[in-house]
Amino acid sequence: MSLVNAELFKVRTTSLWWIMGIILLPLYAASVLANWAQYANSEVTGDTTDLQAQQIQAALQPINVATSLYTSGQYFGILIVLLLSAIIVTSEFFHLTATTTFLTTPHREAVILAKFGAAVIIAAVIWLFTTVVNLIVVPLILGNLDLPTQLGEPAVWRAIGLNALAFVLWAILGVGAGVLIRSQIAATLILAITYVAGTAVVSIIFALLTNFVAEWINNLQVLVPTSASQLMISGTDLPGSPPQWVGAIVLIGYAVVTGLLGTWITKRRDIS
Amino acid sequence: MSRPGTDEIVVEHLTKQYKRLRAVDDLSFRVRSGRVTGFLGPNGAGKTTTLRMLLGLVTPTAGTATFGSRKYVDLPDPVREVGAVLEASSANRGRTGRNHLRMICRAAGLPDSRADEVLATVGLTPAANRKFKGYSLGMKQRLGIAAALLGDPRVLILDEPANGLDPEGIRWMRDLLKSLAAEGRTVLVSSHLLGEMQLLADDVVIVAAGKLIRQGPVHDVLGDGSGHAQVRVRSPQTEQLTAALATLGATVTPAPDGSLLVHGAEAAAIGHAAFTAGVELHELATEQGDLEQVFLQLTAGKAGIR
Ligand SMILES: Nc1ncnc2c1ncn2[C@@H]1O[C@H](COP(=O)(O)OP(=O)(O)OP(=O)(O)O)[C@@H](O)[C@H]1O
Ligand SMILES: [Mg+2]
């Protein structure tokens, strides 16, 4: 526990945390407003396929509007958590502090474990912040949309819980990725690009594969971490996609694999 | 060999093979407590690699490096047992010196107040709240020493700690390390500053090309480099003195400054010979061998950078 405390102390004693905070705040505000605008203006248009129309209609059901609004800020919040988690590891090599860290705690798995712990706590704090603000702001927005607050619905609370799980899993993934990609610049660039562009690029690739190779390939899309995460947190089951828990399992799988691999590599590597 | 005490450093058959290069090659030596031991060798001799293996940062290919009989990773409370300064630039540029030390305190379970105590010891208190990126080389080095002292350890390991220190700082460090050794601690210091080492070290371990060249007390090592210590004599009657010394069987070499360098006779015998020959002396001084000379002789031909 004192090691987790030390890791959090490291984050608090550089300017990194408030820089990330300053980046996150406007992005979070923008996503709340964007969600609001989307539901205020959307209706089902004529020339869509049956499946698309079904999906859009499903998304417009009051409960789905509510779950997506109550988890606002997830997209950018997770991005920030992912980058912070990776930097917790890469900064040790960037600033050559790994020597000091491993001299203080020669049991390297304990250090990595503490970094996982610190990243998870940071993720939980950011999740808590966005969730509390959402719980205050979203009832007002729903009122504006002429929808009930739906705070009594289990589905809403399940979405908020899954949102927390997503934050935590991405934090673990970030630490693991930081160990695997030791260069600070490479790690932040690769993770940010994969996270932001990843989902779009992947869905294009899979759309092409599905069209030209075979229908079943589309089901493999869930193996991509960003797609898995989206599936896991998509509130209620939407028609045409695998069940939610599949997304959760895939994401947990990635977190466990990067975590274990990262720890194993750190234990073996020479620090010089 | 005697059973090693817990604060004795024991290196046995230590070897590190990098892809093409054997950085450390079957190296064995011991470092005793209560003394300052100088760890000397040309660039690339394997000193840093040896110290990193001793501290569990680099895995040896073969052999062991231990404190008593325990490896660094097996020490129950390493920060309180061993302090190490490995490189000057090892702190986050955006963190203050005080927070750098507190971070170690938190991880090691030491009270935060230790950070301020060691800052005072190394004279960094005025810069405690400045960020590391604003530190000079000497201040970084002092912060490293402060970190090593946090746990008040029995063993200190320093890799070129004099780097970047000003003359006053070097003297301060010499006094600090000598007083730590005098308290019975083990102090192992690698350095290239041989003049400084001659003032500081009680024992030396000399390595070249990853192998042990010589180990022992400084005066022994100096002895086998230059034969015997030399004595410098100055006299207005150089010729009579030279003749008188010849009867002692000593070799006499005239120095450029007009004095005579005598090998093979001790100062007392030379003084006596001069006295009986009725020769007036203006200077009579025993000169210790020079560690730099001995070092260069011992490591000659064992190319440094490989
Ligand atoms: N990670 C590494 N991979 C390959 N070779 C290495 C590595 N680390 C060190 N070496 C090589 O091992 C040899 C010993 O290096 P080391 O740093 O231990 O020398 P040193 O005695 O500390 O030298 P200096 O006095 O210059 O500090 C050098 O030839 C160096 O190039
Ligand atoms: Mg070195």
XYZ file of C-alpha atoms and ligand atoms in Angstrom:
610
model
C 0.000 0.000 0.000
C 2.864 2.395 0.732
C 4.133 1.671 -2.784
C 0.788 2.674 -4.330
C 0.934 5.785 -2.183
C 4.453 6.488 -3.498
C 3.271 6.059 -7.096
C 0.386 8.476 -6.566
C 2.839 10.882 -4.926
C 4.977 10.718 -8.081
C 1.977 11.695 -10.206
C 0.993 14.512 -7.845
C 4.477 16.052 -7.706
C 4.859 16.851 -11.396
C 2.747 19.099 -13.571
C 1.417 16.126 -15.560
C -1.824 15.673 -13.624
C -3.092 19.204 -13.955
C -2.068 19.420 -17.616
C -4.157 16.297 -18.236
C -6.953 17.827 -16.147
C -6.914 21.011 -18.212
C -7.115 18.936 -21.389
C -9.913 16.760 -20.029
C -12.293 19.443 -18.691
C -13.219 21.164 -21.983
C -13.346 17.808 -23.808
C -15.715 16.481 -21.172
C -17.939 19.560 -21.368
C -17.974 19.306 -25.156
C -19.045 15.659 -25.088
C -21.952 16.377 -22.739
C -23.130 19.150 -25.052
C -22.616 17.011 -28.155
C -24.686 14.180 -26.679
C -27.436 16.605 -25.813
C -27.430 18.138 -29.304
C -27.481 14.715 -30.929
C -30.622 13.555 -29.121
C -32.304 16.950 -29.423
C -32.059 16.835 -33.239
C -32.130 13.203 -34.280
C -34.905 11.318 -36.023
C -34.977 8.237 -38.215
C -34.475 9.171 -41.846
C -36.019 7.237 -44.780
C -33.209 5.721 -46.822
C -31.583 3.465 -44.244
C -31.416 -0.315 -44.215
C -33.637 -2.223 -41.829
C -30.778 -3.028 -39.469
C -29.547 0.568 -39.327
C -33.073 1.837 -38.772
C -33.547 -0.704 -35.993
C -30.275 0.342 -34.379
C -31.071 4.022 -34.573
C -34.544 3.448 -33.226
C -33.142 1.384 -30.394
C -30.620 4.104 -29.617
C -33.412 6.658 -29.451
C -35.422 4.758 -26.870
C -35.538 6.853 -23.694
C -33.566 4.299 -21.685
C -30.732 4.261 -24.230
C -30.643 8.038 -24.391
C -30.410 8.085 -20.605
C -27.610 5.495 -20.355
C -25.522 7.228 -22.969
C -25.999 10.637 -21.349
C -25.201 9.327 -17.857
C -21.884 7.963 -19.157
C -20.878 11.190 -20.944
C -17.169 11.951 -20.903
C -16.274 8.306 -21.209
C -14.532 8.604 -24.578
C -12.071 11.339 -23.579
C -11.888 10.306 -19.934
C -10.669 6.861 -20.932
C -8.211 8.387 -23.413
C -6.687 10.504 -20.644
C -6.597 7.514 -18.257
C -4.918 5.409 -20.943
C -2.202 8.001 -21.570
C -1.620 8.760 -17.877
C -1.310 5.053 -17.093
C 1.264 4.529 -19.827
C 3.225 7.626 -18.748
C 3.361 6.352 -15.152
C 5.627 3.639 -16.551
C 7.417 5.338 -19.453
C 8.405 8.413 -17.418
C 10.594 6.157 -15.265
C 12.691 5.393 -18.319
C 12.306 8.839 -19.900
C 13.685 10.537 -16.794
C 16.071 7.674 -15.876
C 14.352 7.272 -12.510
C 13.898 3.521 -12.956
C 17.253 3.016 -11.229
C 16.121 4.923 -8.134
C 12.756 3.175 -8.145
C 14.199 -0.334 -8.376
C 16.931 0.441 -5.836
C 14.237 1.517 -3.404
C 12.080 -1.510 -4.219
C 14.184 -4.310 -5.722
C 11.117 -6.552 -6.067
C 10.105 -5.312 -9.469
C 6.732 -7.050 -9.606
C 5.790 -5.075 -6.494
C 6.621 -1.835 -8.327
C 4.573 -2.775 -11.387
C 1.714 -3.930 -9.171
C 1.801 -0.565 -7.387
C 1.691 1.177 -10.759
C -1.399 -0.856 -11.692
C -2.915 0.139 -8.354
C -2.136 3.832 -8.840
C -3.489 3.802 -12.410
C -6.703 2.117 -11.268
C -7.152 4.699 -8.504
C -6.608 7.563 -10.970
C -9.113 5.941 -13.347
C -11.628 5.603 -10.524
C -11.191 9.260 -9.557
C -11.794 10.476 -13.111
C -14.777 8.136 -13.473
C -16.179 9.388 -10.167
C -15.752 13.003 -11.209
C -17.492 12.606 -14.578
C -20.220 10.428 -13.038
C -21.019 12.882 -10.247
C -21.202 15.803 -12.682
C -23.334 13.679 -15.030
C -25.753 12.832 -12.220
C -26.190 16.550 -11.584
C -26.386 17.794 -15.170
C -28.095 14.985 -17.078
C -31.504 15.120 -15.290
C -31.705 18.747 -16.451
C -30.873 17.749 -20.031
C -33.411 14.897 -19.963
C -36.000 17.390 -18.706
C -35.169 19.580 -21.652
C -35.679 16.586 -23.979
C -39.042 15.899 -22.283
C -37.761 12.567 -20.936
C -37.931 11.304 -17.335
C -34.665 11.216 -15.305
C -34.871 7.372 -15.156
C -32.568 7.240 -12.136
C -34.699 4.376 -10.841
C -33.870 2.186 -13.866
C -31.411 -0.665 -13.182
C -30.125 -0.288 -16.772
C -28.867 3.212 -15.999
C -26.903 2.049 -12.974
C -25.605 -0.947 -14.875
C -24.284 1.408 -17.582
C -22.594 3.570 -14.949
C -21.029 0.463 -13.402
C -19.816 -0.837 -16.760
C -18.410 2.604 -17.417
C -16.316 2.254 -14.246
C -15.161 -1.176 -15.369
C -14.102 0.274 -18.728
C -12.051 3.014 -17.009
C -10.321 0.447 -14.805
C -9.590 -2.009 -17.619
C -8.152 0.698 -19.858
C -5.955 1.889 -16.964
C -4.507 -1.627 -16.651
C -4.082 -1.818 -20.413
C -2.259 1.529 -20.346
C 0.259 0.402 -17.719
C 0.876 -2.840 -19.617
C 1.336 -0.940 -22.875
C 3.732 1.482 -21.161
C 5.949 -1.437 -20.167
C 5.807 -2.948 -23.655
C 6.499 0.351 -25.474
C 9.166 1.859 -23.245
C 9.659 5.072 -25.211
C 7.466 7.824 -23.776
C 6.857 9.557 -27.091
C 6.182 6.340 -28.995
C 3.841 5.051 -26.279
C 1.704 8.192 -26.077
C 1.517 8.588 -29.864
C 0.729 4.941 -30.570
C -1.899 4.711 -27.832
C -3.575 8.008 -28.701
C -3.686 7.264 -32.425
C -4.861 3.691 -31.946
C -7.553 4.817 -29.540
C -8.832 7.764 -31.572
C -8.413 6.540 -35.134
C -8.555 2.865 -34.228
C -12.311 2.378 -34.035
C -13.009 4.159 -37.301
C -10.195 2.464 -39.232
C -11.078 -0.922 -37.818
C -14.743 -0.640 -38.746
C -13.807 0.325 -42.313
C -11.407 -2.613 -42.587
C -13.989 -4.994 -41.183
C -16.729 -3.610 -43.431
C -14.523 -4.304 -46.454
C -13.552 -7.782 -45.229
C -17.176 -8.592 -44.499
C -18.293 -7.473 -47.927
C -15.566 -9.138 -49.954
C -14.460 -12.153 -47.913
C -17.051 -13.555 -45.576
C -19.914 -12.444 -43.367
C -18.593 -14.098 -40.193
C -15.457 -11.913 -40.134
C -17.593 -9.068 -38.841
C -17.975 -10.946 -35.560
C -14.197 -10.802 -35.074
C -14.364 -7.043 -34.807
C -15.087 -7.506 -31.125
C -11.499 -8.720 -30.708
C -10.224 -5.178 -31.267
C -9.931 -3.521 -27.816
C -11.692 -0.299 -28.794
C -14.596 -2.217 -30.377
C -14.794 -4.549 -27.394
C -14.947 -1.583 -25.069
C -17.699 0.035 -27.107
C -19.692 -3.162 -27.145
C -19.276 -3.652 -23.405
C -20.523 -0.189 -22.527
C -23.193 0.274 -25.189
C -25.774 0.420 -22.422
C -28.384 -2.010 -23.617
C -28.010 -4.739 -26.173
C -28.397 -3.355 -29.684
C -29.661 -5.551 -32.506
C -27.068 -7.176 -34.757
C -24.076 -7.236 -32.385
C -22.699 -9.880 -30.002
C -23.900 -9.720 -26.390
C -22.336 -7.132 -24.083
C -20.477 -9.585 -21.889
C -18.375 -10.698 -24.870
C -16.926 -7.195 -25.034
C -16.186 -7.282 -21.316
C -14.413 -10.643 -21.575
C -12.270 -9.467 -24.500
C -11.259 -6.264 -22.726
C -10.463 -8.117 -19.492
C -8.391 -10.518 -21.585
C -6.323 -7.674 -23.023
C -5.850 -6.101 -19.593
C -4.673 -9.403 -18.085
C -2.344 -10.243 -20.980
C -0.649 -6.815 -21.170
C -0.463 -6.739 -17.366
C 1.186 -10.151 -17.039
C 3.456 -9.675 -20.053
C 4.493 -6.234 -18.796
C 5.351 -7.576 -15.341
C 7.280 -10.514 -16.770
C 9.323 -8.273 -19.082
C 10.073 -5.778 -16.317
C 11.364 -8.553 -14.080
C 13.796 -9.811 -16.686
C 15.074 -6.599 -18.178
C 18.479 -5.101 -17.262
C 18.130 -1.571 -15.936
C 21.004 0.516 -17.238
C 38.544 -17.281 3.784
C 36.684 -15.885 6.752
C 32.914 -15.857 6.907
C 31.732 -12.586 5.417
C 30.016 -10.097 7.753
C 26.673 -8.720 6.637
C 28.144 -5.377 5.637
C 31.020 -6.823 3.672
C 30.656 -6.747 -0.112
C 31.571 -10.078 -1.676
C 32.018 -10.405 -5.435
C 32.731 -13.922 -6.648
C 33.453 -15.027 -10.216
C 31.155 -12.286 -11.442
C 30.702 -12.303 -15.213
C 28.513 -10.299 -17.584
C 28.452 -11.208 -21.231
C 26.803 -8.734 -23.573
C 26.192 -9.796 -27.151
C 29.749 -9.390 -28.378
C 31.498 -8.136 -25.294
C 32.465 -9.624 -21.942
C 31.998 -6.472 -19.867
C 32.908 -8.201 -16.599
C 35.058 -11.312 -16.699
C 35.288 -13.699 -13.733
C 35.787 -10.849 -11.286
C 36.299 -11.613 -7.576
C 37.046 -9.174 -4.771
C 35.918 -8.179 -1.284
C 35.197 -4.810 0.243
C 35.700 -4.521 3.994
C 33.704 -2.393 6.404
C 35.203 0.571 8.224
C 37.315 1.513 5.219
C 36.922 3.514 2.026
C 37.575 1.318 -0.997
C 38.384 2.904 -4.352
C 37.111 1.037 -7.418
C 39.408 2.040 -10.263
C 39.727 1.174 -13.913
C 39.917 2.761 -17.355
C 36.763 3.769 -19.248
C 34.777 0.696 -20.178
C 36.566 -1.502 -17.623
C 33.223 -2.745 -16.285
C 32.959 -0.765 -13.055
C 29.421 0.511 -13.577
C 28.286 -2.887 -14.823
C 29.741 -4.535 -11.698
C 27.990 -2.069 -9.379
C 24.675 -2.530 -11.228
C 24.937 -6.307 -10.839
C 25.713 -5.867 -7.144
C 22.538 -3.781 -6.811
C 20.276 -6.213 -8.645
C 19.693 -3.917 -11.628
C 21.587 -6.036 -14.127
C 21.466 -9.845 -14.106
C 24.911 -11.494 -14.059
C 25.702 -14.124 -16.682
C 27.596 -16.039 -13.992
C 28.903 -15.568 -10.471
C 27.492 -13.633 -7.543
C 27.739 -10.218 -5.945
C 26.393 -10.096 -2.403
C 26.246 -8.202 0.866
C 27.568 -10.755 3.302
C 25.859 -13.763 1.800
C 22.651 -12.022 0.714
C 21.818 -10.604 -2.676
C 20.464 -7.066 -2.878
C 16.948 -8.304 -3.740
C 17.007 -10.536 -0.676
C 17.749 -7.705 1.748
C 14.622 -7.249 3.883
C 14.993 -3.467 3.986
C 17.469 -2.417 1.282
C 17.167 1.366 1.714
C 18.186 1.074 5.377
C 21.055 -1.268 4.585
C 22.587 -0.018 1.342
C 22.721 3.476 -0.172
C 23.807 3.945 -3.769
C 24.538 6.845 -6.096
C 24.608 5.596 -9.659
C 24.045 8.492 -12.021
C 23.737 12.211 -11.646
C 20.727 12.759 -13.856
C 18.306 10.301 -12.301
C 15.361 12.405 -11.151
C 12.246 13.624 -12.894
C 13.052 17.035 -14.408
C 9.756 18.498 -13.288
C 9.951 17.385 -9.657
C 11.574 19.349 -6.838
C 14.577 17.962 -4.987
C 12.587 17.647 -1.768
C 9.762 15.758 -3.484
C 12.269 13.454 -5.173
C 13.525 12.454 -1.727
C 10.041 12.255 -0.227
C 9.001 9.917 -3.005
C 11.754 7.525 -1.891
C 10.725 7.975 1.757
C 7.138 6.995 0.909
C 8.175 3.884 -0.959
C 10.676 2.850 1.721
C 8.454 3.623 4.701
C 10.718 6.371 6.035
C 9.286 9.563 7.578
C 9.173 12.612 5.254
C 11.352 14.477 7.756
C 14.339 12.376 6.644
C 14.236 14.222 3.310
C 14.903 17.568 4.996
C 17.602 16.077 7.204
C 19.642 14.699 4.310
C 19.084 17.882 2.270
C 20.754 19.744 5.117
C 23.574 17.172 5.270
C 24.466 17.711 1.603
C 23.928 21.474 1.736
C 20.953 21.546 -0.637
C 18.398 23.094 1.713
C 18.295 26.425 -0.190
C 17.425 24.570 -3.426
C 15.024 22.060 -1.849
C 11.914 23.470 -3.527
C 13.489 24.076 -6.913
C 12.771 21.714 -9.781
C 15.459 19.232 -10.750
C 15.818 20.725 -14.240
C 17.175 23.891 -12.624
C 19.926 22.050 -10.737
C 23.593 22.327 -11.691
C 25.626 19.155 -12.214
C 27.098 19.433 -8.722
C 23.645 19.945 -7.183
C 22.334 16.852 -8.981
C 25.265 14.888 -7.618
C 24.545 16.143 -4.093
C 20.880 15.168 -4.464
C 22.004 11.672 -5.436
C 24.194 11.470 -2.340
C 21.293 12.747 -0.227
C 19.082 9.966 -1.607
C 21.726 7.372 -0.725
C 21.901 8.652 2.851
C 18.106 8.609 3.434
C 18.005 5.240 5.151
C 21.210 5.844 7.165
C 22.677 2.706 5.544
C 25.623 0.576 6.687
C 26.928 0.251 3.140
C 27.471 3.057 0.607
C 28.146 2.553 -3.073
C 29.023 5.534 -5.230
C 29.726 5.538 -8.977
C 31.931 8.532 -9.766
C 30.393 10.770 -7.139
C 32.990 13.515 -7.628
C 31.693 14.208 -11.154
C 30.751 17.850 -11.375
C 31.649 18.768 -7.800
C 33.694 21.925 -7.233
C 36.948 21.749 -5.188
C 35.081 22.662 -2.026
C 32.463 19.997 -2.850
C 35.136 17.359 -3.461
C 36.726 18.105 -0.124
C 33.296 17.996 1.547
C 32.615 14.603 0.013
C 36.025 13.279 1.000
C 35.409 14.287 4.609
C 31.882 12.849 4.523
C 32.963 9.466 3.135
C 35.928 9.227 5.490
C 33.729 9.984 8.485
C 31.143 7.416 7.348
C 33.882 4.796 7.049
C 35.257 5.820 10.447
C 31.822 5.004 11.901
C 32.383 1.458 10.707
C 30.391 1.616 7.475
C 31.429 0.083 4.175
C 32.184 2.650 1.464
C 32.856 1.646 -2.158
C 33.637 4.502 -4.554
C 34.451 4.291 -8.241
C 36.428 7.175 -9.643
C 38.859 8.349 -12.284
C 40.329 11.070 -10.097
C 43.407 9.187 -8.912
C 44.875 12.069 -6.954
C 41.598 12.322 -5.073
C 41.503 8.557 -4.555
C 44.969 8.597 -3.084
C 43.717 11.068 -0.464
C 40.432 9.265 0.130
C 40.827 5.524 -0.215
C 42.205 3.022 2.287
C 41.959 0.107 -0.135
C 41.761 -0.074 -3.905
C 40.336 -2.558 -6.377
C 41.781 -1.990 -9.844
C 40.069 -3.547 -12.869
C 40.756 -3.391 -16.580
C 38.924 -5.058 -19.458
C 36.506 -6.625 -16.966
C 39.254 -8.433 -15.020
C 40.787 -7.823 -11.618
C 44.283 -6.315 -11.883
C 45.148 -5.625 -8.282
C 43.404 -5.406 -4.930
C 44.742 -4.285 -1.575
C 45.522 -1.413 0.777
C 46.633 1.707 -1.092
C 50.147 1.746 0.378
C 50.740 -1.890 -0.624
C 49.588 -1.227 -4.164
C 51.763 1.874 -4.363
C 54.672 -0.174 -3.075
C 54.643 -2.740 -5.848
C 54.323 -0.158 -8.581
C 57.446 1.868 -7.957
C 59.545 -0.510 -5.861
C 60.181 1.669 -2.840
C 59.067 5.100 -1.895
C 61.503 7.787 -2.994
C 63.209 10.383 -0.829
C 63.874 13.890 -2.024
C 67.009 15.602 -0.634
C 68.311 19.082 -1.288
C 71.790 20.206 -0.399
C 74.257 22.908 -1.470
C 76.940 20.144 -1.551
C 75.405 17.882 -4.166
C 78.601 16.028 -5.076
C 79.639 15.114 -1.536
C 76.085 13.995 -0.810
C 75.960 11.796 -3.920
C 79.225 10.137 -2.882
C 77.995 9.590 0.665
C 74.738 8.030 -0.588
C 76.616 5.744 -2.968
C 78.162 4.043 0.079
C 74.607 3.191 1.203
C 73.977 1.364 -2.088
C 71.161 3.764 -3.003
C 70.441 5.028 -6.514
C 70.526 8.758 -6.853
C 68.843 10.660 -9.678
C 69.295 14.401 -10.015
C 65.942 16.174 -10.421
C 65.555 19.192 -12.742
C 65.039 21.529 -9.807
C 68.502 20.748 -8.393
C 67.333 18.316 -5.718
C 68.229 14.616 -5.657
C 65.753 11.742 -5.808
C 66.984 8.776 -3.805
C 65.710 5.218 -4.209
C 66.734 2.290 -2.049
C 67.364 4.092 1.222
C 65.133 5.451 3.948
C 65.103 9.077 5.069
C 66.718 8.264 8.446
C 69.653 6.434 6.804
C 70.122 9.269 4.319
C 70.075 11.877 7.074
C 72.618 9.866 9.052
C 74.929 9.458 6.047
C 74.785 13.181 5.364
C 75.496 13.968 8.994
C 78.573 11.728 9.223
C 79.877 13.109 5.902
C 79.401 16.632 7.220
C 76.962 17.568 4.413
C 74.467 20.331 4.999
C 70.822 19.435 4.147
C 68.088 21.900 3.185
C 65.335 19.385 2.519
C 64.784 15.747 3.356
C 61.365 14.330 2.506
C 59.902 10.893 1.847
C 57.579 10.969 -1.164
C 54.795 8.419 -1.414
C 54.493 6.701 -4.762
C 51.949 8.240 -7.055
C 48.696 6.298 -7.528
C 48.310 7.701 -11.013
C 51.711 6.353 -12.090
C 51.076 2.961 -10.558
C 47.601 2.813 -12.112
C 48.932 3.620 -15.564
C 51.673 0.996 -15.192
C 49.264 -1.690 -13.988
C 46.651 -1.065 -16.658
C 49.095 -0.374 -19.510
C 48.297 -2.426 -22.600
C 44.864 -3.451 -21.250
C 43.016 -1.161 -23.574
C 40.159 0.648 -21.893
C 37.438 1.135 -24.455
C 36.466 -2.104 -26.120
N 23.658 -2.674 -21.989
C 24.855 -2.886 -22.581
N 24.908 -3.550 -23.775
C 26.095 -3.778 -24.358
N 27.283 -3.397 -23.867
C 27.302 -2.745 -22.693
C 26.086 -2.444 -21.988
N 26.400 -1.788 -20.851
C 27.748 -1.667 -20.860
N 28.295 -2.247 -21.953
C 29.730 -2.331 -22.264
O 30.383 -2.912 -21.172
C 31.660 -2.323 -20.984
C 31.797 -1.885 -19.553
O 30.974 -0.771 -19.325
P 30.898 -0.027 -17.921
O 29.902 1.067 -18.057
O 30.678 -1.041 -16.870
O 32.358 0.581 -17.790
P 32.933 1.554 -16.686
O 34.097 0.865 -16.085
O 31.868 2.001 -15.775
O 33.442 2.759 -17.587
P 33.512 4.330 -17.256
O 34.734 4.517 -16.460
O 33.632 4.959 -18.600
O 32.260 4.702 -16.536
C 31.766 -1.187 -21.989
O 32.570 -1.618 -23.064
C 30.362 -0.964 -22.436
O 30.324 -0.557 -23.777
Mg 30.970 3.876 -15.324
